[in-house]
Amino acid sequence: MTADPILVTGAAGFIGFHVARRLCEQGGVVVGLDNLDAYYDPKLKQARLDRLASFANFRFEKLDLADRAGMAKFFAAHRFPAVVHLAAQAGVRHALVDPYAYGDANLAGFLNVLEGCRRGCGHLLYASSSSVYGGNTRVPFRTSDNVDHPLSLYGASKKANELMAHAYAHLFALPATGLRFFTVYGPWGRPDMAMWLFAAAISEGRPIRLFNHGRMRRDFTYIDDVVEAVVRLIDKPPAGDPAWPGDAPDAATSRAPWRVYNIGNNRPVEVTEVVRLIEQAVGKPAVRELVPMQPGDVPETWADVDELAAAVGFAPKTPIEDGISRFVDWYREYKGTLT
């Protein structure tokens, strides 16, 4: 790993915090960027930053991705051998309420990152999502699959990121790796995601809503496994394949220095089993409310991670039973600090 500073955007977010912490623990110099927006409780984001601040090799910059002038000035003052771009407007359902937030952060903001990176970055890794698979029904999802039918604005914005990155890889030889994350969970997770929502509701005796009448399956991926994959990929910039067949294109690779990987557990679990495990960890039964599928959701996600294993030797190691137990332990501790 390089001794020069690595930029991690979204450093106050869930995955960004864990990636920045791992890099700092390994002795890397990290610049973390975040705008600390109020999509969810900024106190949680600040608490993550407070832990990163304990590292002498971490420095924080508060900046909004969509601030074109600010981003241009920031990149003019820095040269990063690697950028791990994890900042974004997250959430499938939130796009039904505030679609413009996705245009600002995920499109305009990503363009500002690309413009900064094309002037000297050796490798851009950026967050994509399993949501790009949209209407696909063949499982497991493979990166070689066509992903032209998103079912949510969030998924469409992430597919757009992959296309934008490919254009910059082709035009400016910017090595770019897309990271299609699959339902990441664990300590310091997001309050708008299932694990937190279920743990909070069960702890407080409130009903939990199970979409699609509980028949959802997700490839839940523990945060430590995700971080391991991301960190291994930093020193593996794509070189491009000169033999890439334009008449029968592989959707995961290119002649340009660009490619995408699934970052998943390769083991989908029904949401009802997740509820059972949280009940067990919390020590209280859940009150279930079965509701229909929500707009933009898909019934199942399942990552094929063979290409990631071949590239960096990645294999997910955390059973969901262990991951949920660790999350609930952390959740109780964190909530205790707020009372």
mmCIF file of C-alpha atoms in Angstrom:
data_model
loop_
_atom_site.group_PDB
_atom_site.id
_atom_site.type_symbol
_atom_site.label_atom_id
_atom_site.label_comp_id
_atom_site.label_asym_id
_atom_site.label_seq_id
_atom_site.Cartn_x
_atom_site.Cartn_y
_atom_site.Cartn_z
ATOM 1 C CA MET A 1 0.000 0.000 0.000
ATOM 2 C CA THR A 2 1.250 3.467 -0.899
ATOM 3 C CA ALA A 3 2.664 5.765 1.797
ATOM 4 C CA ASP A 4 1.073 8.800 0.093
ATOM 5 C CA PRO A 5 -2.320 10.040 1.295
ATOM 6 C CA ILE A 6 -5.411 8.136 0.211
ATOM 7 C CA LEU A 7 -8.681 10.043 -0.094
ATOM 8 C CA VAL A 8 -11.779 8.397 1.357
ATOM 9 C CA THR A 9 -14.983 10.286 0.562
ATOM 10 C CA GLY A 10 -17.941 9.657 2.829
ATOM 11 C CA ALA A 11 -15.522 9.068 5.699
ATOM 12 C CA ALA A 12 -18.222 9.854 8.258
ATOM 13 C CA GLY A 13 -20.534 7.320 6.644
ATOM 14 C CA PHE A 14 -20.890 3.646 7.470
ATOM 15 C CA ILE A 15 -18.565 1.993 4.948
ATOM 16 C CA GLY A 16 -16.305 5.036 4.600
ATOM 17 C CA PHE A 17 -15.638 5.126 8.338
ATOM 18 C CA HIS A 18 -14.633 1.466 8.430
ATOM 19 C CA VAL A 19 -12.422 1.725 5.330
ATOM 20 C CA ALA A 20 -10.684 4.857 6.655
ATOM 21 C CA ARG A 21 -10.136 3.220 10.043
ATOM 22 C CA ARG A 22 -8.648 0.077 8.500
ATOM 23 C CA LEU A 23 -6.266 2.121 6.343
ATOM 24 C CA CYS A 24 -5.188 4.163 9.364
ATOM 25 C CA GLU A 25 -4.669 1.009 11.425
ATOM 26 C CA GLN A 26 -2.413 -0.313 8.666
ATOM 27 C CA GLY A 27 -0.307 2.852 8.864
ATOM 28 C CA GLY A 28 -1.675 4.613 5.805
ATOM 29 C CA VAL A 29 -2.182 8.359 5.624
ATOM 30 C CA VAL A 30 -5.861 9.113 5.046
ATOM 31 C CA VAL A 31 -7.723 12.273 4.116
ATOM 32 C CA GLY A 32 -11.423 11.869 4.869
ATOM 33 C CA LEU A 33 -14.040 13.999 3.142
ATOM 34 C CA ASP A 34 -17.721 14.324 4.109
ATOM 35 C CA ASN A 35 -20.436 16.986 4.161
ATOM 36 C CA LEU A 36 -22.120 15.609 7.330
ATOM 37 C CA ASP A 37 -25.581 15.991 5.820
ATOM 38 C CA ALA A 38 -28.742 15.255 7.801
ATOM 39 C CA TYR A 39 -30.072 12.286 5.783
ATOM 40 C CA TYR A 40 -29.708 10.503 9.114
ATOM 41 C CA ASP A 41 -28.592 11.677 12.553
ATOM 42 C CA PRO A 42 -25.378 13.726 12.143
ATOM 43 C CA LYS A 43 -24.469 12.801 15.736
ATOM 44 C CA LEU A 44 -23.759 9.257 14.541
ATOM 45 C CA LYS A 45 -21.538 10.598 11.778
ATOM 46 C CA GLN A 46 -19.718 12.833 14.234
ATOM 47 C CA ALA A 47 -19.222 9.903 16.602
ATOM 48 C CA ARG A 48 -17.539 7.982 13.785
ATOM 49 C CA LEU A 49 -15.317 10.971 13.011
ATOM 50 C CA ASP A 50 -14.381 11.307 16.666
ATOM 51 C CA ARG A 51 -12.935 7.784 16.536
ATOM 52 C CA LEU A 52 -11.048 8.493 13.336
ATOM 53 C CA ALA A 53 -9.644 11.653 14.908
ATOM 54 C CA SER A 54 -7.722 9.483 17.368
ATOM 55 C CA PHE A 55 -5.378 8.530 14.511
ATOM 56 C CA ALA A 56 -2.525 10.953 13.914
ATOM 57 C CA ASN A 57 -2.471 9.838 10.266
ATOM 58 C CA PHE A 58 -6.081 10.936 9.613
ATOM 59 C CA ARG A 59 -7.200 14.382 8.500
ATOM 60 C CA PHE A 60 -10.772 15.492 7.877
ATOM 61 C CA GLU A 61 -12.146 17.918 5.278
ATOM 62 C CA LYS A 62 -15.781 19.017 5.418
ATOM 63 C CA LEU A 63 -16.940 19.531 1.838
ATOM 64 C CA ASP A 64 -20.006 18.843 -0.290
ATOM 65 C CA LEU A 65 -19.381 16.767 -3.427
ATOM 66 C CA ALA A 66 -21.772 18.964 -5.394
ATOM 67 C CA ASP A 67 -19.756 22.115 -4.615
ATOM 68 C CA ARG A 68 -17.999 22.387 -7.970
ATOM 69 C CA ALA A 69 -15.699 25.239 -7.039
ATOM 70 C CA GLY A 70 -14.887 23.747 -3.640
ATOM 71 C CA MET A 71 -14.117 20.324 -5.110
ATOM 72 C CA ALA A 72 -11.947 21.834 -7.831
ATOM 73 C CA LYS A 73 -9.980 23.799 -5.235
ATOM 74 C CA PHE A 74 -9.646 20.697 -3.041
ATOM 75 C CA PHE A 75 -8.251 18.519 -5.822
ATOM 76 C CA ALA A 76 -5.979 21.337 -7.026
ATOM 77 C CA ALA A 77 -4.358 21.341 -3.583
ATOM 78 C CA HIS A 78 -3.923 17.543 -3.373
ATOM 79 C CA ARG A 79 -2.687 14.647 -5.455
ATOM 80 C CA PHE A 80 -3.944 11.264 -4.353
ATOM 81 C CA PRO A 81 -2.485 8.006 -5.676
ATOM 82 C CA ALA A 82 -5.816 6.368 -4.799
ATOM 83 C CA VAL A 83 -9.310 7.674 -4.153
ATOM 84 C CA VAL A 84 -11.931 5.495 -2.457
ATOM 85 C CA HIS A 85 -15.164 7.280 -3.297
ATOM 86 C CA LEU A 86 -17.897 6.110 -0.920
ATOM 87 C CA ALA A 87 -19.883 9.325 -0.438
ATOM 88 C CA ALA A 88 -23.356 9.321 -2.001
ATOM 89 C CA GLN A 89 -27.016 9.887 -1.392
ATOM 90 C CA ALA A 90 -28.022 6.419 -0.249
ATOM 91 C CA GLY A 91 -31.372 4.659 0.007
ATOM 92 C CA VAL A 92 -33.805 3.202 -2.512
ATOM 93 C CA ARG A 93 -37.009 4.533 -0.935
ATOM 94 C CA HIS A 94 -35.735 8.029 -0.116
ATOM 95 C CA ALA A 95 -35.581 8.789 -3.841
ATOM 96 C CA LEU A 96 -39.380 8.754 -3.892
ATOM 97 C CA VAL A 97 -39.297 11.704 -1.483
ATOM 98 C CA ASP A 98 -36.218 13.687 -2.578
ATOM 99 C CA PRO A 99 -35.077 12.659 -6.067
ATOM 100 C CA TYR A 100 -32.981 15.784 -6.593
ATOM 101 C CA ALA A 101 -30.628 14.754 -3.783
ATOM 102 C CA TYR A 102 -29.502 11.859 -6.011
ATOM 103 C CA GLY A 103 -28.830 14.154 -8.931
ATOM 104 C CA ASP A 104 -26.768 16.483 -6.752
ATOM 105 C CA ALA A 105 -24.660 13.917 -4.854
ATOM 106 C CA ASN A 106 -24.581 10.863 -7.105
ATOM 107 C CA LEU A 107 -24.375 12.546 -10.518
ATOM 108 C CA ALA A 108 -23.036 16.104 -10.187
ATOM 109 C CA GLY A 109 -20.946 15.120 -7.162
ATOM 110 C CA PHE A 110 -19.483 12.092 -8.914
ATOM 111 C CA LEU A 111 -18.635 14.218 -11.955
ATOM 112 C CA ASN A 112 -16.682 16.549 -9.671
ATOM 113 C CA VAL A 113 -14.780 13.546 -8.280
ATOM 114 C CA LEU A 114 -13.991 12.290 -11.797
ATOM 115 C CA GLU A 115 -12.759 15.715 -12.844
ATOM 116 C CA GLY A 116 -10.490 15.867 -9.810
ATOM 117 C CA CYS A 117 -9.173 12.334 -10.322
ATOM 118 C CA ARG A 118 -8.343 12.651 -14.003
ATOM 119 C CA ARG A 119 -5.547 15.055 -13.180
ATOM 120 C CA GLY A 120 -3.302 12.622 -11.365
ATOM 121 C CA CYS A 121 -5.110 9.859 -9.441
ATOM 122 C CA GLY A 122 -3.605 6.404 -9.945
ATOM 123 C CA HIS A 123 -6.768 4.462 -9.054
ATOM 124 C CA LEU A 124 -10.356 5.509 -8.420
ATOM 125 C CA LEU A 125 -12.492 2.988 -6.536
ATOM 126 C CA TYR A 126 -16.127 4.050 -6.268
ATOM 127 C CA ALA A 127 -19.267 2.686 -4.629
ATOM 128 C CA SER A 128 -21.804 1.140 -6.930
ATOM 129 C CA SER A 129 -24.624 -1.083 -5.698
ATOM 130 C CA SER A 130 -26.487 -4.345 -6.140
ATOM 131 C CA SER A 131 -29.402 -2.069 -7.075
ATOM 132 C CA VAL A 132 -27.959 -1.791 -10.593
ATOM 133 C CA TYR A 133 -29.242 -5.318 -11.269
ATOM 134 C CA GLY A 134 -32.779 -3.937 -11.118
ATOM 135 C CA GLY A 135 -35.197 -6.159 -13.009
ATOM 136 C CA ASN A 136 -32.717 -9.019 -13.447
ATOM 137 C CA THR A 137 -34.066 -12.302 -12.065
ATOM 138 C CA ARG A 138 -31.316 -14.804 -12.869
ATOM 139 C CA VAL A 139 -29.303 -15.436 -9.718
ATOM 140 C CA PRO A 140 -26.641 -15.215 -8.555
ATOM 141 C CA PHE A 141 -26.072 -11.798 -10.093
ATOM 142 C CA ARG A 142 -22.946 -11.752 -12.256
ATOM 143 C CA THR A 143 -20.971 -8.663 -13.189
ATOM 144 C CA SER A 144 -21.050 -9.883 -16.806
ATOM 145 C CA ASP A 145 -24.871 -9.561 -16.794
ATOM 146 C CA ASN A 146 -26.565 -6.702 -18.620
ATOM 147 C CA VAL A 147 -27.859 -4.137 -16.097
ATOM 148 C CA ASP A 148 -29.959 -1.801 -18.209
ATOM 149 C CA HIS A 149 -33.256 -2.089 -16.303
ATOM 150 C CA PRO A 150 -32.966 -0.296 -12.923
ATOM 151 C CA LEU A 151 -36.065 -0.290 -10.732
ATOM 152 C CA SER A 152 -35.137 2.726 -8.610
ATOM 153 C CA LEU A 153 -33.621 6.151 -9.163
ATOM 154 C CA TYR A 154 -30.869 5.171 -6.738
ATOM 155 C CA GLY A 155 -30.010 2.121 -8.855
ATOM 156 C CA ALA A 156 -30.117 4.232 -12.014
ATOM 157 C CA SER A 157 -27.728 6.765 -10.470
ATOM 158 C CA LYS A 158 -25.271 3.990 -9.596
ATOM 159 C CA LYS A 159 -25.430 2.549 -13.124
ATOM 160 C CA ALA A 160 -24.799 6.092 -14.368
ATOM 161 C CA ASN A 161 -21.700 6.248 -12.138
ATOM 162 C CA GLU A 162 -20.348 3.103 -13.782
ATOM 163 C CA LEU A 163 -20.922 4.569 -17.254
ATOM 164 C CA MET A 164 -19.385 7.921 -16.312
ATOM 165 C CA ALA A 165 -16.330 6.183 -14.857
ATOM 166 C CA HIS A 166 -15.947 4.135 -18.028
ATOM 167 C CA ALA A 167 -15.988 7.272 -20.178
ATOM 168 C CA TYR A 168 -13.218 8.833 -18.053
ATOM 169 C CA ALA A 169 -11.229 5.591 -18.090
ATOM 170 C CA HIS A 170 -11.453 5.577 -21.891
ATOM 171 C CA LEU A 171 -10.818 9.285 -22.454
ATOM 172 C CA PHE A 172 -8.168 9.948 -19.803
ATOM 173 C CA ALA A 173 -6.768 6.470 -18.973
ATOM 174 C CA LEU A 174 -8.096 6.860 -15.405
ATOM 175 C CA PRO A 175 -8.065 3.410 -13.771
ATOM 176 C CA ALA A 176 -11.520 2.992 -12.227
ATOM 177 C CA THR A 177 -13.035 0.122 -10.236
ATOM 178 C CA GLY A 178 -16.742 -0.058 -9.433
ATOM 179 C CA LEU A 179 -17.757 -1.757 -6.172
ATOM 180 C CA ARG A 180 -21.246 -3.249 -6.283
ATOM 181 C CA PHE A 181 -22.059 -3.548 -2.582
ATOM 182 C CA PHE A 182 -24.684 -6.032 -1.411
ATOM 183 C CA THR A 183 -26.660 -5.085 1.767
ATOM 184 C CA VAL A 184 -23.761 -4.202 4.039
ATOM 185 C CA TYR A 185 -24.397 -4.440 7.787
ATOM 186 C CA GLY A 186 -22.505 -4.388 11.075
ATOM 187 C CA PRO A 187 -21.399 -2.073 13.903
ATOM 188 C CA TRP A 188 -21.673 1.656 13.154
ATOM 189 C CA GLY A 189 -24.285 0.876 10.477
ATOM 190 C CA ARG A 190 -26.977 3.164 9.120
ATOM 191 C CA PRO A 191 -30.217 3.817 11.054
ATOM 192 C CA ASP A 192 -32.300 3.595 7.852
ATOM 193 C CA MET A 193 -31.266 0.001 7.099
ATOM 194 C CA ALA A 194 -33.038 -3.209 8.102
ATOM 195 C CA MET A 195 -30.659 -4.384 10.836
ATOM 196 C CA TRP A 196 -30.902 -1.125 12.791
ATOM 197 C CA LEU A 197 -34.638 -0.689 12.190
ATOM 198 C CA PHE A 198 -35.371 -4.232 13.368
ATOM 199 C CA ALA A 199 -33.078 -4.064 16.396
ATOM 200 C CA ALA A 200 -34.556 -0.737 17.481
ATOM 201 C CA ALA A 201 -38.166 -1.825 17.027
ATOM 202 C CA ILE A 202 -37.711 -5.178 18.777
ATOM 203 C CA SER A 203 -35.837 -3.561 21.669
ATOM 204 C CA GLU A 204 -38.598 -0.970 22.103
ATOM 205 C CA GLY A 205 -41.553 -3.316 21.547
ATOM 206 C CA ARG A 206 -42.668 -1.609 18.338
ATOM 207 C CA PRO A 207 -43.882 -3.559 15.280
ATOM 208 C CA ILE A 208 -41.501 -4.180 12.400
ATOM 209 C CA ARG A 209 -42.632 -3.925 8.784
ATOM 210 C CA LEU A 210 -41.709 -6.900 6.620
ATOM 211 C CA PHE A 211 -42.041 -5.999 2.961
ATOM 212 C CA ASN A 212 -43.252 -8.536 0.410
ATOM 213 C CA HIS A 213 -44.922 -10.232 3.410
ATOM 214 C CA GLY A 214 -41.514 -11.277 4.722
ATOM 215 C CA ARG A 215 -40.467 -13.121 1.573
ATOM 216 C CA MET A 216 -37.460 -10.902 0.806
ATOM 217 C CA ARG A 217 -34.022 -12.452 0.435
ATOM 218 C CA ARG A 218 -30.864 -10.383 0.724
ATOM 219 C CA ASP A 219 -27.166 -11.140 0.378
ATOM 220 C CA PHE A 220 -26.279 -9.595 3.757
ATOM 221 C CA THR A 221 -22.550 -8.798 3.803
ATOM 222 C CA TYR A 222 -20.692 -8.070 7.032
ATOM 223 C CA ILE A 223 -18.738 -4.831 7.125
ATOM 224 C CA ASP A 224 -15.351 -6.412 7.954
ATOM 225 C CA ASP A 225 -15.609 -8.601 4.845
ATOM 226 C CA VAL A 226 -16.503 -5.575 2.728
ATOM 227 C CA VAL A 227 -13.540 -3.587 4.041
ATOM 228 C CA GLU A 228 -11.174 -6.480 3.396
ATOM 229 C CA ALA A 229 -12.271 -6.620 -0.247
ATOM 230 C CA VAL A 230 -11.988 -2.849 -0.747
ATOM 231 C CA VAL A 231 -8.548 -2.569 0.834
ATOM 232 C CA ARG A 232 -7.215 -5.471 -1.229
ATOM 233 C CA LEU A 233 -8.460 -3.823 -4.425
ATOM 234 C CA ILE A 234 -6.762 -0.470 -3.801
ATOM 235 C CA ASP A 235 -3.435 -1.794 -5.082
ATOM 236 C CA LYS A 236 -5.073 -3.617 -8.020
ATOM 237 C CA PRO A 237 -5.978 -0.923 -10.558
ATOM 238 C CA PRO A 238 -7.477 -2.367 -13.748
ATOM 239 C CA ALA A 239 -5.197 -2.300 -16.768
ATOM 240 C CA GLY A 240 -7.785 -2.860 -19.475
ATOM 241 C CA ASP A 241 -8.004 -5.812 -21.810
ATOM 242 C CA PRO A 242 -6.730 -5.155 -25.365
ATOM 243 C CA ALA A 243 -8.527 -8.315 -26.497
ATOM 244 C CA TRP A 244 -11.897 -7.167 -25.108
ATOM 245 C CA PRO A 245 -14.488 -8.181 -27.716
ATOM 246 C CA GLY A 246 -16.589 -5.238 -28.832
ATOM 247 C CA ASP A 247 -18.820 -7.514 -30.901
ATOM 248 C CA ALA A 248 -19.658 -9.652 -27.820
ATOM 249 C CA PRO A 249 -18.910 -7.280 -24.932
ATOM 250 C CA ASP A 250 -18.281 -8.452 -21.382
ATOM 251 C CA ALA A 251 -20.213 -5.960 -19.248
ATOM 252 C CA ALA A 252 -17.704 -6.222 -16.363
ATOM 253 C CA THR A 253 -14.514 -5.343 -18.255
ATOM 254 C CA SER A 254 -13.249 -3.128 -21.064
ATOM 255 C CA ARG A 255 -10.339 -2.186 -23.288
ATOM 256 C CA ALA A 256 -10.161 0.864 -21.030
ATOM 257 C CA PRO A 257 -8.699 0.526 -17.499
ATOM 258 C CA TRP A 258 -12.142 -0.041 -15.981
ATOM 259 C CA ARG A 259 -14.012 -2.878 -14.355
ATOM 260 C CA VAL A 260 -16.668 -3.712 -11.767
ATOM 261 C CA TYR A 261 -16.830 -6.270 -8.959
ATOM 262 C CA ASN A 262 -19.597 -7.639 -6.764
ATOM 263 C CA ILE A 263 -18.821 -7.177 -3.057
ATOM 264 C CA GLY A 264 -21.166 -9.656 -1.421
ATOM 265 C CA ASN A 265 -21.489 -12.645 0.858
ATOM 266 C CA ASN A 266 -22.625 -15.070 -1.881
ATOM 267 C CA ARG A 267 -25.246 -16.463 0.520
ATOM 268 C CA PRO A 268 -28.718 -14.859 0.478
ATOM 269 C CA VAL A 269 -30.805 -15.051 3.656
ATOM 270 C CA GLU A 270 -34.556 -14.552 4.010
ATOM 271 C CA VAL A 271 -35.400 -11.466 6.035
ATOM 272 C CA THR A 272 -37.528 -13.559 8.419
ATOM 273 C CA GLU A 273 -34.372 -15.433 9.433
ATOM 274 C CA VAL A 274 -32.648 -12.123 10.107
ATOM 275 C CA VAL A 275 -35.548 -11.140 12.361
ATOM 276 C CA ARG A 276 -35.257 -14.453 14.217
ATOM 277 C CA LEU A 277 -31.549 -13.904 14.823
ATOM 278 C CA ILE A 278 -32.100 -10.339 16.054
ATOM 279 C CA GLU A 279 -34.861 -11.567 18.368
ATOM 280 C CA GLN A 280 -32.393 -14.094 19.744
ATOM 281 C CA ALA A 281 -29.655 -11.496 20.229
ATOM 282 C CA VAL A 282 -31.985 -8.883 21.761
ATOM 283 C CA GLY A 283 -33.835 -11.432 23.889
ATOM 284 C CA LYS A 284 -37.319 -10.233 22.935
ATOM 285 C CA PRO A 285 -39.879 -11.336 20.332
ATOM 286 C CA ALA A 286 -40.724 -9.144 17.381
ATOM 287 C CA VAL A 287 -44.170 -7.830 16.535
ATOM 288 C CA ARG A 288 -44.444 -8.488 12.806
ATOM 289 C CA GLU A 289 -46.430 -6.396 10.333
ATOM 290 C CA LEU A 290 -46.560 -8.010 6.887
ATOM 291 C CA VAL A 291 -46.845 -5.464 4.069
ATOM 292 C CA PRO A 292 -46.608 -5.546 0.249
ATOM 293 C CA MET A 293 -43.467 -4.934 -1.778
ATOM 294 C CA GLN A 294 -42.372 -1.308 -1.890
ATOM 295 C CA PRO A 295 -41.734 0.559 -5.178
ATOM 296 C CA GLY A 296 -38.112 0.170 -6.263
ATOM 297 C CA ASP A 297 -37.442 -2.964 -4.205
ATOM 298 C CA VAL A 298 -36.483 -6.362 -5.590
ATOM 299 C CA PRO A 299 -37.391 -9.707 -3.998
ATOM 300 C CA GLU A 300 -33.865 -11.158 -3.944
ATOM 301 C CA THR A 301 -30.204 -10.227 -4.227
ATOM 302 C CA TRP A 302 -27.361 -12.704 -4.517
ATOM 303 C CA ALA A 303 -23.771 -11.888 -5.463
ATOM 304 C CA ASP A 304 -21.508 -14.037 -7.574
ATOM 305 C CA VAL A 305 -18.052 -13.155 -6.181
ATOM 306 C CA ASP A 306 -15.901 -15.563 -8.213
ATOM 307 C CA GLU A 307 -14.187 -12.738 -10.107
ATOM 308 C CA LEU A 308 -13.342 -10.916 -6.885
ATOM 309 C CA ALA A 309 -11.920 -14.125 -5.437
ATOM 310 C CA ALA A 310 -9.774 -14.613 -8.531
ATOM 311 C CA ALA A 311 -8.535 -11.010 -8.472
ATOM 312 C CA VAL A 312 -7.635 -10.574 -4.788
ATOM 313 C CA GLY A 313 -8.348 -13.889 -3.073
ATOM 314 C CA PHE A 314 -11.485 -12.529 -1.417
ATOM 315 C CA ALA A 315 -13.763 -14.900 0.445
ATOM 316 C CA PRO A 316 -16.443 -13.687 2.897
ATOM 317 C CA LYS A 317 -15.745 -15.109 6.350
ATOM 318 C CA THR A 318 -18.467 -13.850 8.682
ATOM 319 C CA PRO A 319 -21.547 -16.059 9.221
ATOM 320 C CA ILE A 320 -24.720 -14.030 9.570
ATOM 321 C CA GLU A 321 -25.249 -15.412 13.072
ATOM 322 C CA ASP A 322 -21.938 -13.921 14.222
ATOM 323 C CA GLY A 323 -22.432 -10.681 12.337
ATOM 324 C CA ILE A 324 -25.861 -10.011 13.815
ATOM 325 C CA SER A 325 -24.658 -10.817 17.318
ATOM 326 C CA ARG A 326 -21.799 -8.336 16.949
ATOM 327 C CA PHE A 327 -24.130 -5.684 15.539
ATOM 328 C CA VAL A 328 -26.653 -6.023 18.369
ATOM 329 C CA ASP A 329 -23.859 -5.853 20.964
ATOM 330 C CA TRP A 330 -22.595 -2.639 19.369
ATOM 331 C CA TYR A 331 -26.124 -1.216 19.021
ATOM 332 C CA ARG A 332 -26.792 -1.671 22.735
ATOM 333 C CA GLU A 333 -23.490 -0.038 23.640
ATOM 334 C CA TYR A 334 -24.043 2.895 21.279
ATOM 335 C CA LYS A 335 -27.598 3.523 22.423
ATOM 336 C CA GLY A 336 -26.335 3.456 25.989
ATOM 337 C CA THR A 337 -24.060 6.413 25.234
ATOM 338 C CA LEU A 338 -27.090 8.488 24.159
ATOM 339 C CA THR A 339 -29.104 8.038 27.362
#
